[in-house]
CSV table of C-alpha atoms in Angstrom, one decimal:
chain,number,residue,atom,x,y,z
A,1,UNK,CA,18.7,8.0,-1.0
A,2,UNK,CA,19.0,4.4,0.4
A,3,UNK,CA,17.1,1.4,-0.3
A,4,UNK,CA,14.3,0.0,1.9
A,5,UNK,CA,13.8,-3.9,2.3
A,6,UNK,CA,10.5,-5.1,3.2
A,7,UNK,CA,10.8,-9.1,4.2
A,8,UNK,CA,8.3,-11.6,5.5
A,9,UNK,CA,9.2,-12.5,9.0
A,10,UNK,CA,7.5,-15.9,9.1
A,11,UNK,CA,6.6,-18.7,6.4
A,12,UNK,CA,5.5,-16.1,4.0
A,13,UNK,CA,1.8,-15.0,3.6
A,14,UNK,CA,2.1,-12.1,5.9
A,15,UNK,CA,0.8,-9.3,3.9
A,16,UNK,CA,4.1,-7.8,2.6
A,17,UNK,CA,2.1,-6.7,-0.9
A,18,UNK,CA,0.1,-4.3,1.1
A,19,UNK,CA,3.0,-2.8,3.0
A,20,UNK,CA,4.9,-2.3,-0.3
A,21,UNK,CA,1.8,-0.7,-2.0
A,22,UNK,CA,1.6,1.6,0.9
A,23,UNK,CA,5.2,2.4,0.8
A,24,UNK,CA,5.6,2.6,-2.9
A,25,UNK,CA,3.5,6.0,-3.1
A,26,UNK,CA,6.6,7.6,-2.0
A,27,UNK,CA,9.0,5.4,-4.0
A,28,UNK,CA,10.5,6.0,-7.4
A,29,UNK,CA,11.4,2.2,-8.0
A,30,UNK,CA,10.1,-1.2,-6.5
A,31,UNK,CA,12.2,-4.3,-7.1
A,32,UNK,CA,11.6,-8.1,-6.6
A,33,UNK,CA,15.1,-10.0,-5.7
A,34,UNK,CA,14.1,-13.3,-5.4
A,35,UNK,CA,11.4,-16.2,-6.0
A,36,UNK,CA,9.2,-16.5,-8.8
A,37,UNK,CA,5.5,-17.1,-9.6
A,38,UNK,CA,5.4,-19.3,-6.3
A,39,UNK,CA,4.8,-15.8,-4.4
A,40,UNK,CA,1.6,-14.0,-4.3
A,41,UNK,CA,0.6,-10.6,-3.3
A,42,UNK,CA,-3.2,-9.5,-2.9
A,43,UNK,CA,-3.5,-5.6,-3.0
A,44,UNK,CA,-7.2,-4.1,-2.1
A,45,UNK,CA,-7.9,-0.8,-3.3
A,46,UNK,CA,-11.7,0.1,-2.7
A,47,UNK,CA,-13.6,-2.5,-4.5
A,48,UNK,CA,-10.3,-3.5,-6.8
A,49,UNK,CA,-8.7,-6.6,-5.9
A,50,UNK,CA,-5.3,-7.2,-7.5
A,51,UNK,CA,-3.7,-10.6,-7.3
A,52,UNK,CA,0.0,-10.5,-8.3
A,53,UNK,CA,2.6,-13.4,-8.5
A,54,UNK,CA,5.7,-11.7,-10.4
A,55,UNK,CA,4.6,-8.1,-11.0
A,56,UNK,CA,6.0,-6.0,-7.9
A,57,UNK,CA,3.4,-4.5,-5.8
A,58,UNK,CA,4.2,-0.8,-6.7
A,59,UNK,CA,2.6,-1.6,-10.1
A,60,UNK,CA,-0.6,0.5,-8.8
A,61,UNK,CA,1.4,3.8,-8.6
A,62,UNK,CA,1.9,4.8,-12.6
A,63,UNK,CA,5.1,6.8,-11.9
A,64,UNK,CA,6.9,3.7,-9.9
A,65,UNK,CA,9.6,2.1,-11.7
A,66,UNK,CA,9.4,-1.9,-11.5
A,67,UNK,CA,12.2,-4.4,-11.5
A,68,UNK,CA,12.2,-8.3,-11.9
A,69,UNK,CA,15.5,-8.7,-10.4
A,70,UNK,CA,18.4,-11.2,-11.2
A,71,UNK,CA,17.8,-13.3,-8.4
A,72,UNK,CA,14.4,-14.4,-9.7
A,73,UNK,CA,13.6,-17.3,-11.8
A,74,UNK,CA,10.8,-15.6,-14.0
A,75,UNK,CA,8.0,-17.7,-15.9
A,76,UNK,CA,7.0,-15.7,-18.9
A,77,UNK,CA,4.0,-17.2,-19.6
A,78,UNK,CA,2.5,-16.3,-16.2
A,79,UNK,CA,4.0,-12.9,-16.8
A,80,UNK,CA,2.5,-12.5,-19.8
A,81,UNK,CA,-1.0,-13.5,-18.3
A,82,UNK,CA,-0.5,-11.0,-15.5
A,83,UNK,CA,0.2,-8.4,-17.9
A,84,UNK,CA,-2.6,-9.1,-20.0
A,85,UNK,CA,-4.8,-8.8,-16.9
A,86,UNK,CA,-3.4,-5.4,-15.7
A,87,UNK,CA,-3.8,-4.2,-19.7
A,88,UNK,CA,-7.4,-5.4,-19.5
A,89,UNK,CA,-8.0,-3.6,-15.9
A,90,UNK,CA,-6.0,-0.3,-16.6
A,91,UNK,CA,-5.4,-0.1,-20.3
A,92,UNK,CA,-1.4,-0.1,-19.5
A,93,UNK,CA,1.2,-2.0,-20.8
A,94,UNK,CA,4.1,-1.1,-18.6
A,95,UNK,CA,6.8,-3.9,-20.0
A,96,UNK,CA,9.5,-1.8,-21.7
A,97,UNK,CA,8.0,1.3,-20.3
A,98,UNK,CA,8.5,1.0,-16.7
A,99,UNK,CA,8.6,-2.9,-16.0
A,100,UNK,CA,11.9,-4.1,-16.6
A,101,UNK,CA,13.6,-7.6,-16.4
A,102,UNK,CA,16.8,-8.4,-15.4
A,103,UNK,CA,19.1,-9.4,-18.3
A,104,UNK,CA,20.7,-11.8,-15.6
A,105,UNK,CA,17.5,-13.3,-14.4
A,106,UNK,CA,16.7,-17.0,-15.2
A,107,UNK,CA,13.8,-18.3,-17.3
A,108,UNK,CA,11.6,-20.9,-15.8
A,109,UNK,CA,10.7,-23.2,-18.6
A,110,UNK,CA,8.0,-25.6,-19.4
A,111,UNK,CA,10.3,-28.3,-18.5
A,112,UNK,CA,10.6,-27.0,-15.0
A,113,UNK,CA,6.9,-26.9,-14.6
A,114,UNK,CA,6.7,-30.6,-15.6
A,115,UNK,CA,9.5,-31.8,-13.6
A,116,UNK,CA,8.1,-29.8,-10.4
A,117,UNK,CA,4.6,-31.0,-10.6
A,118,UNK,CA,5.9,-34.7,-9.7
A,119,UNK,CA,6.8,-33.6,-6.2
A,120,UNK,CA,4.7,-34.8,-3.2
A,121,UNK,CA,7.2,-34.6,-0.3
A,122,UNK,CA,7.8,-31.2,0.3
A,123,UNK,CA,4.6,-29.5,-0.7
A,124,UNK,CA,5.9,-27.1,-3.5
A,125,UNK,CA,3.6,-25.0,-5.6
A,126,UNK,CA,4.6,-27.1,-8.7
A,127,UNK,CA,5.4,-23.8,-10.2
A,128,UNK,CA,9.1,-25.2,-11.5
A,129,UNK,CA,10.7,-22.7,-9.0
A,130,UNK,CA,12.9,-25.4,-7.5
A,131,UNK,CA,14.1,-27.0,-10.8
A,132,UNK,CA,14.8,-23.6,-12.4
A,133,UNK,CA,17.1,-22.8,-9.5
A,134,UNK,CA,18.6,-26.3,-9.8
A,135,UNK,CA,19.4,-25.6,-13.4
A,136,UNK,CA,20.8,-22.2,-12.5
A,137,UNK,CA,23.1,-23.6,-9.8
A,138,UNK,CA,24.1,-26.5,-12.3
A,139,UNK,CA,24.9,-23.8,-14.8
A,140,UNK,CA,22.6,-25.1,-17.5
A,141,UNK,CA,19.9,-22.6,-17.1
A,142,UNK,CA,19.0,-19.7,-19.6
A,143,UNK,CA,19.2,-16.3,-18.7
A,144,UNK,CA,17.0,-13.7,-20.4
A,145,UNK,CA,20.4,-12.2,-22.0
A,146,UNK,CA,21.1,-15.5,-23.8
A,147,UNK,CA,17.8,-16.4,-25.3
A,148,UNK,CA,18.4,-15.2,-28.8
A,149,UNK,CA,21.9,-17.0,-28.8
A,150,UNK,CA,20.4,-20.1,-27.2
A,151,UNK,CA,17.5,-20.3,-29.8
A,152,UNK,CA,20.0,-20.4,-32.6
A,153,UNK,CA,22.3,-22.8,-31.3
A,154,UNK,CA,21.1,-26.3,-32.8
A,155,UNK,CA,23.7,-28.2,-30.7
A,156,UNK,CA,22.7,-26.7,-27.3
A,157,UNK,CA,19.1,-27.1,-28.3
A,158,UNK,CA,19.4,-30.9,-29.1
A,159,UNK,CA,21.7,-31.5,-25.9
A,160,UNK,CA,19.4,-29.6,-23.7
A,161,UNK,CA,16.2,-31.3,-24.8
A,162,UNK,CA,17.7,-34.7,-24.3
A,163,UNK,CA,18.8,-33.7,-20.8
A,164,UNK,CA,15.4,-32.6,-20.0
A,165,UNK,CA,13.7,-35.6,-21.4
A,166,UNK,CA,15.9,-38.0,-19.4
A,167,UNK,CA,15.5,-36.1,-16.2
A,168,UNK,CA,11.5,-36.2,-16.9
A,169,UNK,CA,11.4,-39.8,-17.3
A,170,UNK,CA,13.5,-40.5,-14.4
A,171,UNK,CA,10.9,-38.6,-12.5
A,172,UNK,CA,8.3,-40.7,-13.7
A,173,UNK,CA,6.8,-37.7,-15.7
A,174,UNK,CA,5.3,-39.1,-19.5
A,175,UNK,CA,6.4,-36.9,-22.5
A,176,UNK,CA,9.4,-35.3,-23.2
A,177,UNK,CA,10.8,-31.9,-24.6
A,178,UNK,CA,12.0,-31.5,-28.3
A,179,UNK,CA,14.6,-29.5,-29.7
A,180,UNK,CA,12.0,-27.7,-31.9
A,181,UNK,CA,9.7,-27.1,-28.8
A,182,UNK,CA,12.4,-25.6,-26.8
A,183,UNK,CA,13.5,-23.4,-29.6
A,184,UNK,CA,9.8,-22.2,-30.2
A,185,UNK,CA,9.6,-21.3,-26.5
A,186,UNK,CA,12.7,-19.4,-26.2
A,187,UNK,CA,11.8,-17.5,-29.5
A,188,UNK,CA,8.4,-16.6,-27.9
A,189,UNK,CA,10.0,-15.1,-24.6
A,190,UNK,CA,12.5,-13.4,-26.7
A,191,UNK,CA,9.9,-11.7,-28.9
A,192,UNK,CA,7.4,-11.2,-26.2
A,193,UNK,CA,9.8,-9.4,-23.8
A,194,UNK,CA,12.8,-8.1,-25.7
A,195,UNK,CA,11.9,-4.6,-25.0
A,196,UNK,CA,11.9,-5.0,-21.3
A,197,UNK,CA,15.1,-6.8,-20.8
A,198,UNK,CA,17.6,-4.5,-19.5
A,199,UNK,CA,20.6,-4.1,-17.1
A,200,UNK,CA,18.6,-3.5,-14.0
A,201,UNK,CA,21.4,-3.5,-11.5
A,202,UNK,CA,23.0,-0.6,-13.2
A,203,UNK,CA,19.5,1.3,-13.4
A,204,UNK,CA,18.9,0.7,-9.5
A,205,UNK,CA,22.6,1.7,-8.8
A,206,UNK,CA,22.1,5.0,-10.8
A,207,UNK,CA,18.8,5.6,-9.3
A,208,UNK,CA,20.0,5.5,-5.6
A,209,UNK,CA,23.2,7.5,-6.7
A,210,UNK,CA,20.8,10.1,-7.8
A,211,UNK,CA,18.8,10.2,-4.6
A,212,UNK,CA,15.7,8.2,-5.6
A,213,UNK,CA,13.9,5.8,-3.2
A,214,UNK,CA,14.2,2.1,-4.0
A,215,UNK,CA,12.2,-0.5,-2.2
A,216,UNK,CA,13.1,-4.0,-2.6
A,217,UNK,CA,10.4,-6.7,-2.3
A,218,UNK,CA,11.0,-10.0,-0.9
A,219,UNK,CA,8.8,-13.1,-1.6
A,220,UNK,CA,8.1,-15.9,0.8
A,221,UNK,CA,9.5,-15.4,4.4
A,222,UNK,CA,12.5,-15.9,6.4
A,223,UNK,CA,11.8,-19.3,7.8
A,224,UNK,CA,11.5,-20.6,3.8
A,225,UNK,CA,15.0,-19.5,3.3
A,226,UNK,CA,16.7,-22.4,1.7
A,227,UNK,CA,19.6,-22.1,4.1
A,228,UNK,CA,18.6,-20.4,7.5
A,229,UNK,CA,14.7,-21.6,7.1
A,230,UNK,CA,12.9,-24.9,8.1
A,231,UNK,CA,14.9,-27.2,5.9
A,232,UNK,CA,13.7,-29.1,3.8
A,233,UNK,CA,10.4,-27.6,3.9
A,234,UNK,CA,11.7,-24.3,2.3
A,235,UNK,CA,11.7,-22.5,-0.9
A,236,UNK,CA,14.5,-22.7,-3.2
A,237,UNK,CA,16.2,-19.2,-2.8
A,238,UNK,CA,17.7,-17.1,-0.1
A,239,UNK,CA,14.7,-15.1,1.0
A,240,UNK,CA,16.7,-12.9,3.7
A,241,UNK,CA,18.1,-9.6,3.8
A,242,UNK,CA,21.6,-10.7,2.7
A,243,UNK,CA,20.1,-11.6,-0.6
A,244,UNK,CA,18.1,-8.2,-1.1
A,245,UNK,CA,20.9,-6.3,-2.6
A,246,UNK,CA,22.7,-9.1,-4.3
A,247,UNK,CA,19.4,-10.3,-6.1
A,248,UNK,CA,18.8,-7.0,-7.1
A,249,UNK,CA,22.2,-6.2,-8.5
A,250,UNK,CA,23.3,-3.5,-6.0
A,251,UNK,CA,25.6,-3.6,-2.9
A,252,UNK,CA,24.6,-4.2,0.9
A,253,UNK,CA,25.8,-0.6,1.8
A,254,UNK,CA,23.0,0.9,0.0
A,255,UNK,CA,20.3,-0.8,2.3
A,256,UNK,CA,19.8,1.6,5.2
A,257,UNK,CA,16.2,0.3,6.3
A,258,UNK,CA,14.9,-3.2,6.8
A,259,UNK,CA,11.1,-3.9,7.7
A,260,UNK,CA,9.9,-7.3,8.7
A,261,UNK,CA,6.2,-8.0,8.1
A,262,UNK,CA,4.6,-10.1,10.9
A,263,UNK,CA,1.1,-11.6,11.0
A,264,UNK,CA,-0.5,-11.3,14.2
A,265,UNK,CA,-0.6,-14.9,14.5
A,266,UNK,CA,1.0,-17.7,12.5
A,267,UNK,CA,0.4,-19.6,9.0
A,268,UNK,CA,2.0,-22.0,7.0
A,269,UNK,CA,1.2,-23.3,3.6
A,270,UNK,CA,2.4,-26.9,2.5
A,271,UNK,CA,4.1,-29.6,4.6
A,272,UNK,CA,6.7,-29.3,7.2
A,273,UNK,CA,6.9,-28.9,11.4
A,274,UNK,CA,4.6,-26.1,12.6
A,275,UNK,CA,5.1,-25.9,16.5
A,276,UNK,CA,2.2,-23.7,17.1
A,277,UNK,CA,-0.2,-25.0,15.0
A,278,UNK,CA,-3.9,-25.3,16.0
A,279,UNK,CA,-5.9,-28.0,14.6
A,280,UNK,CA,-9.0,-27.1,16.5
A,281,UNK,CA,-11.8,-24.7,16.5
A,282,UNK,CA,-9.6,-21.6,17.2
A,283,UNK,CA,-7.2,-22.4,14.3
A,284,UNK,CA,-10.3,-23.1,12.1
A,285,UNK,CA,-11.6,-19.7,13.3
A,286,UNK,CA,-8.5,-17.9,12.6
A,287,UNK,CA,-8.1,-19.6,9.0
A,288,UNK,CA,-12.1,-18.6,8.2
A,289,UNK,CA,-11.9,-15.1,9.4
A,290,UNK,CA,-8.5,-14.4,7.9
A,291,UNK,CA,-9.6,-16.2,4.4
A,292,UNK,CA,-6.3,-18.1,4.9
A,293,UNK,CA,-5.9,-19.4,1.5
A,294,UNK,CA,-2.7,-19.2,-0.6
A,295,UNK,CA,-2.7,-16.5,-3.2
A,296,UNK,CA,-0.8,-18.7,-5.9
A,297,UNK,CA,-2.2,-22.0,-4.9
A,298,UNK,CA,-5.4,-21.6,-3.4
A,299,UNK,CA,-4.4,-24.2,-0.8
A,300,UNK,CA,-5.5,-23.4,3.0
A,301,UNK,CA,-3.1,-22.2,5.2
A,302,UNK,CA,-2.4,-24.0,8.6
A,303,UNK,CA,-3.0,-21.7,11.4
A,304,UNK,CA,-1.4,-21.1,14.8
A,305,UNK,CA,-0.5,-18.8,17.7
A,306,UNK,CA,2.2,-16.0,17.3
A,307,UNK,CA,5.6,-17.8,17.8
A,308,UNK,CA,8.5,-15.6,19.2
A,309,UNK,CA,11.2,-17.8,18.9
A,310,UNK,CA,10.4,-18.0,15.2
A,311,UNK,CA,10.4,-14.3,14.8
A,312,UNK,CA,13.9,-14.0,17.0
A,313,UNK,CA,15.2,-16.5,14.7
A,314,UNK,CA,14.1,-14.2,11.6
A,315,UNK,CA,15.2,-11.0,13.3
A,316,UNK,CA,18.8,-12.5,13.8
A,317,UNK,CA,19.1,-13.2,10.2
A,318,UNK,CA,17.6,-9.9,9.0
A,319,UNK,CA,18.2,-7.2,11.5
A,320,UNK,CA,14.7,-5.7,11.3
A,321,UNK,CA,14.7,-2.0,12.2
A,322,UNK,CA,11.0,-2.2,12.8
A,323,UNK,CA,8.1,-4.4,12.1
A,324,UNK,CA,4.7,-4.2,10.9
A,325,UNK,CA,1.8,-6.4,12.4
A,326,UNK,CA,-0.8,-7.6,9.9
A,327,UNK,CA,-4.4,-8.9,10.3
A,328,UNK,CA,-4.8,-8.0,14.1
A,329,UNK,CA,-8.3,-7.7,13.3
A,330,UNK,CA,-8.5,-11.5,12.5
A,331,UNK,CA,-8.1,-12.2,16.5
A,332,UNK,CA,-11.2,-10.0,17.1
A,333,UNK,CA,-13.5,-12.3,19.0
A,334,UNK,CA,-11.5,-14.6,20.7
A,335,UNK,CA,-11.8,-14.6,24.3
A,336,UNK,CA,-8.0,-15.7,25.0
A,337,UNK,CA,-5.1,-15.3,22.8
A,338,UNK,CA,-1.6,-17.0,23.3
A,339,UNK,CA,1.7,-16.1,22.5
A,340,UNK,CA,4.6,-18.8,22.3
A,341,UNK,CA,7.6,-17.8,24.2
A,342,UNK,CA,9.6,-21.0,24.3
A,343,UNK,CA,9.6,-24.7,23.6
A,344,UNK,CA,10.2,-28.1,25.2
A,345,UNK,CA,11.9,-30.8,23.3
A,346,UNK,CA,11.7,-34.5,25.0
A,347,UNK,CA,11.3,-32.7,28.4
A,348,UNK,CA,14.0,-30.1,27.8
A,349,UNK,CA,13.4,-26.6,27.7
A,350,UNK,CA,14.6,-24.4,24.7
A,351,UNK,CA,14.4,-20.9,23.9
A,352,UNK,CA,15.5,-21.0,20.0
A,353,UNK,CA,14.1,-23.3,17.2
A,354,UNK,CA,16.4,-26.4,16.6
A,355,UNK,CA,17.8,-26.6,13.2
A,356,UNK,CA,16.5,-30.4,12.7
A,357,UNK,CA,13.0,-30.9,11.0
A,358,UNK,CA,12.8,-34.0,13.1
A,359,UNK,CA,13.3,-32.2,16.2
A,360,UNK,CA,11.1,-29.3,15.2
A,361,UNK,CA,8.3,-31.8,14.7
A,362,UNK,CA,8.7,-33.0,18.4
A,363,UNK,CA,8.5,-29.4,20.0
A,364,UNK,CA,5.8,-28.7,22.3
A,365,UNK,CA,5.2,-25.1,23.1
A,366,UNK,CA,5.2,-22.8,26.1
A,367,UNK,CA,3.0,-20.1,26.0
A,368,UNK,CA,1.9,-17.1,27.7
A,369,UNK,CA,-2.0,-16.2,27.9
A,370,UNK,CA,-3.4,-12.8,27.3
A,371,UNK,CA,-6.9,-11.3,27.2
A,372,UNK,CA,-8.6,-11.2,23.9
A,373,UNK,CA,-10.8,-8.2,22.2
A,374,UNK,CA,-14.0,-7.6,20.8
A,375,UNK,CA,-14.9,-8.5,17.2
A,376,UNK,CA,-15.2,-5.7,14.6
A,377,UNK,CA,-16.7,-5.8,11.2
A,378,UNK,CA,-14.3,-4.8,8.3
A,379,UNK,CA,-16.1,-1.4,7.9
A,380,UNK,CA,-15.4,-0.5,11.9
A,381,UNK,CA,-11.8,-1.6,11.6
A,382,UNK,CA,-11.4,0.5,8.5
A,383,UNK,CA,-13.3,3.6,10.2
A,384,UNK,CA,-11.0,3.2,13.2
A,385,UNK,CA,-7.9,3.2,11.0
A,386,UNK,CA,-9.0,6.2,9.1
A,387,UNK,CA,-9.7,8.2,12.1
A,388,UNK,CA,-6.9,7.1,14.1
A,389,UNK,CA,-4.5,8.4,11.2
A,390,UNK,CA,-6.3,11.7,10.6
A,391,UNK,CA,-6.3,12.5,14.3
A,392,UNK,CA,-2.7,11.2,14.9
A,393,UNK,CA,-3.8,9.2,17.9
A,394,UNK,CA,-2.1,6.2,16.8
A,395,UNK,CA,-2.2,3.1,18.6
A,396,UNK,CA,-4.4,4.4,21.3
A,397,UNK,CA,-7.3,4.0,19.0
A,398,UNK,CA,-7.1,0.3,19.3
A,399,UNK,CA,-9.0,-1.6,21.8
A,400,UNK,CA,-7.1,-1.9,25.3
A,401,UNK,CA,-6.6,-5.5,25.4
A,402,UNK,CA,-5.4,-5.2,21.7
A,403,UNK,CA,-3.1,-2.5,22.6
A,404,UNK,CA,-1.6,-5.0,25.7
A,405,UNK,CA,-1.0,-7.7,23.2
A,406,UNK,CA,1.0,-5.7,20.7
A,407,UNK,CA,3.0,-3.9,23.7
A,408,UNK,CA,3.9,-7.5,24.7
A,409,UNK,CA,5.0,-8.6,21.4
A,410,UNK,CA,7.3,-5.4,21.2
A,411,UNK,CA,8.7,-6.2,24.8
A,412,UNK,CA,9.5,-9.8,23.9
A,413,UNK,CA,11.3,-8.9,20.6
A,414,UNK,CA,12.7,-5.6,21.5
A,415,UNK,CA,11.6,-4.3,17.9
A,416,UNK,CA,9.5,-1.1,17.5
A,417,UNK,CA,6.2,-1.6,15.8
A,418,UNK,CA,5.8,0.7,12.8
A,419,UNK,CA,2.4,0.2,12.2
A,420,UNK,CA,-0.6,-2.5,12.8
A,421,UNK,CA,-2.8,-3.7,9.9
A,422,UNK,CA,-6.7,-4.2,10.8
A,423,UNK,CA,-8.0,-5.2,7.3
A,424,UNK,CA,-7.2,-5.9,3.7
A,425,UNK,CA,-7.9,-2.4,2.3
A,426,UNK,CA,-4.8,0.0,1.7
A,427,UNK,CA,-6.1,2.3,4.3
A,428,UNK,CA,-6.9,-0.3,7.0
A,429,UNK,CA,-3.7,0.3,8.8
A,430,UNK,CA,-3.1,2.2,12.1
A,431,UNK,CA,0.3,4.1,11.8
A,432,UNK,CA,2.3,4.5,15.2
A,433,UNK,CA,1.7,7.9,16.6
A,434,UNK,CA,4.8,10.2,15.9
């Protein structure tokens, strides 16, 4: 059975967790392949709300195996807190039973969080992700397979603590890191997670060879990719399909299906250009109705119209076989909708997103207008989705003008829409009629 990849097609926060949660009901494995606790997934099952930052979305299915892949930078202290919350909620401790940490994944240490907290330019989460990846690239990071050896290496501890303290001082951060503190941190991580550290690449490869279904779950979105995103206002890892297999420890040929998750409008957290941003009542309406606050940071998300050139950029990088539209319900109640189909830069028409952040900041949008559709309550949307799926009516159950909006998106992107989210609940998704 080939692997399926679920990716965000915008700047993250598209609702990937809900889709992975739905797909995980038929999967044997769910693996995160990049990022760390700078990600955030919210899953709603009835009255239960799960906010996950590092744990894969498939955790709500007891038979599903979970992997934190080698492409991640993992904060063990945050992971411990998430696992404690999960145990309090369910009574289960999955670590070492069905939750596995790649032996090749890097450890996000207290030093990384201290260093990252001084950022004010990019608008990072301050969780230490970028500094942890920097240490990885500089080949001075700590992988989970090396915890015990590093904790016993007095020379390495002294040299590393001195390096960390010097860097913090240069960053203007008071305090420092001692060799004793570093040793204590490494020993705690090793003792806490020793049973869960495993060769996860080999495990996933074997599962695929045995015909098991594997889901590869991305964090953030394509436009936050360190190489192909809106640099420098990006995350510190490759968020696109090319890294899905590599960050999980398998080969690209084992991926046969790639699903892009697209919010029915566009949002962005943090700094950086945002061509379709609405700093008006409509943007405020989207933010309030969509509860647009970051799962990880709680920061309000900036809101704007759906941007087709951004999505074409994402599709070129990822080759989506299909897309999932989320949060269509949020647009209910607006008299008129817009879809950005192009830009102008200093009076010149553009069809694609320029690479320069300076040029991105000077873009003006060229939009097409469509009629809006009636607002519904969360309960009404949920009942609509349940009825549509039970009766097999698919998108025809949606309001006519909502269907027109979706059909226009599909035509502009030339990618089939797999399903449409109309609320946060697991069942609030309208599946395409087969």
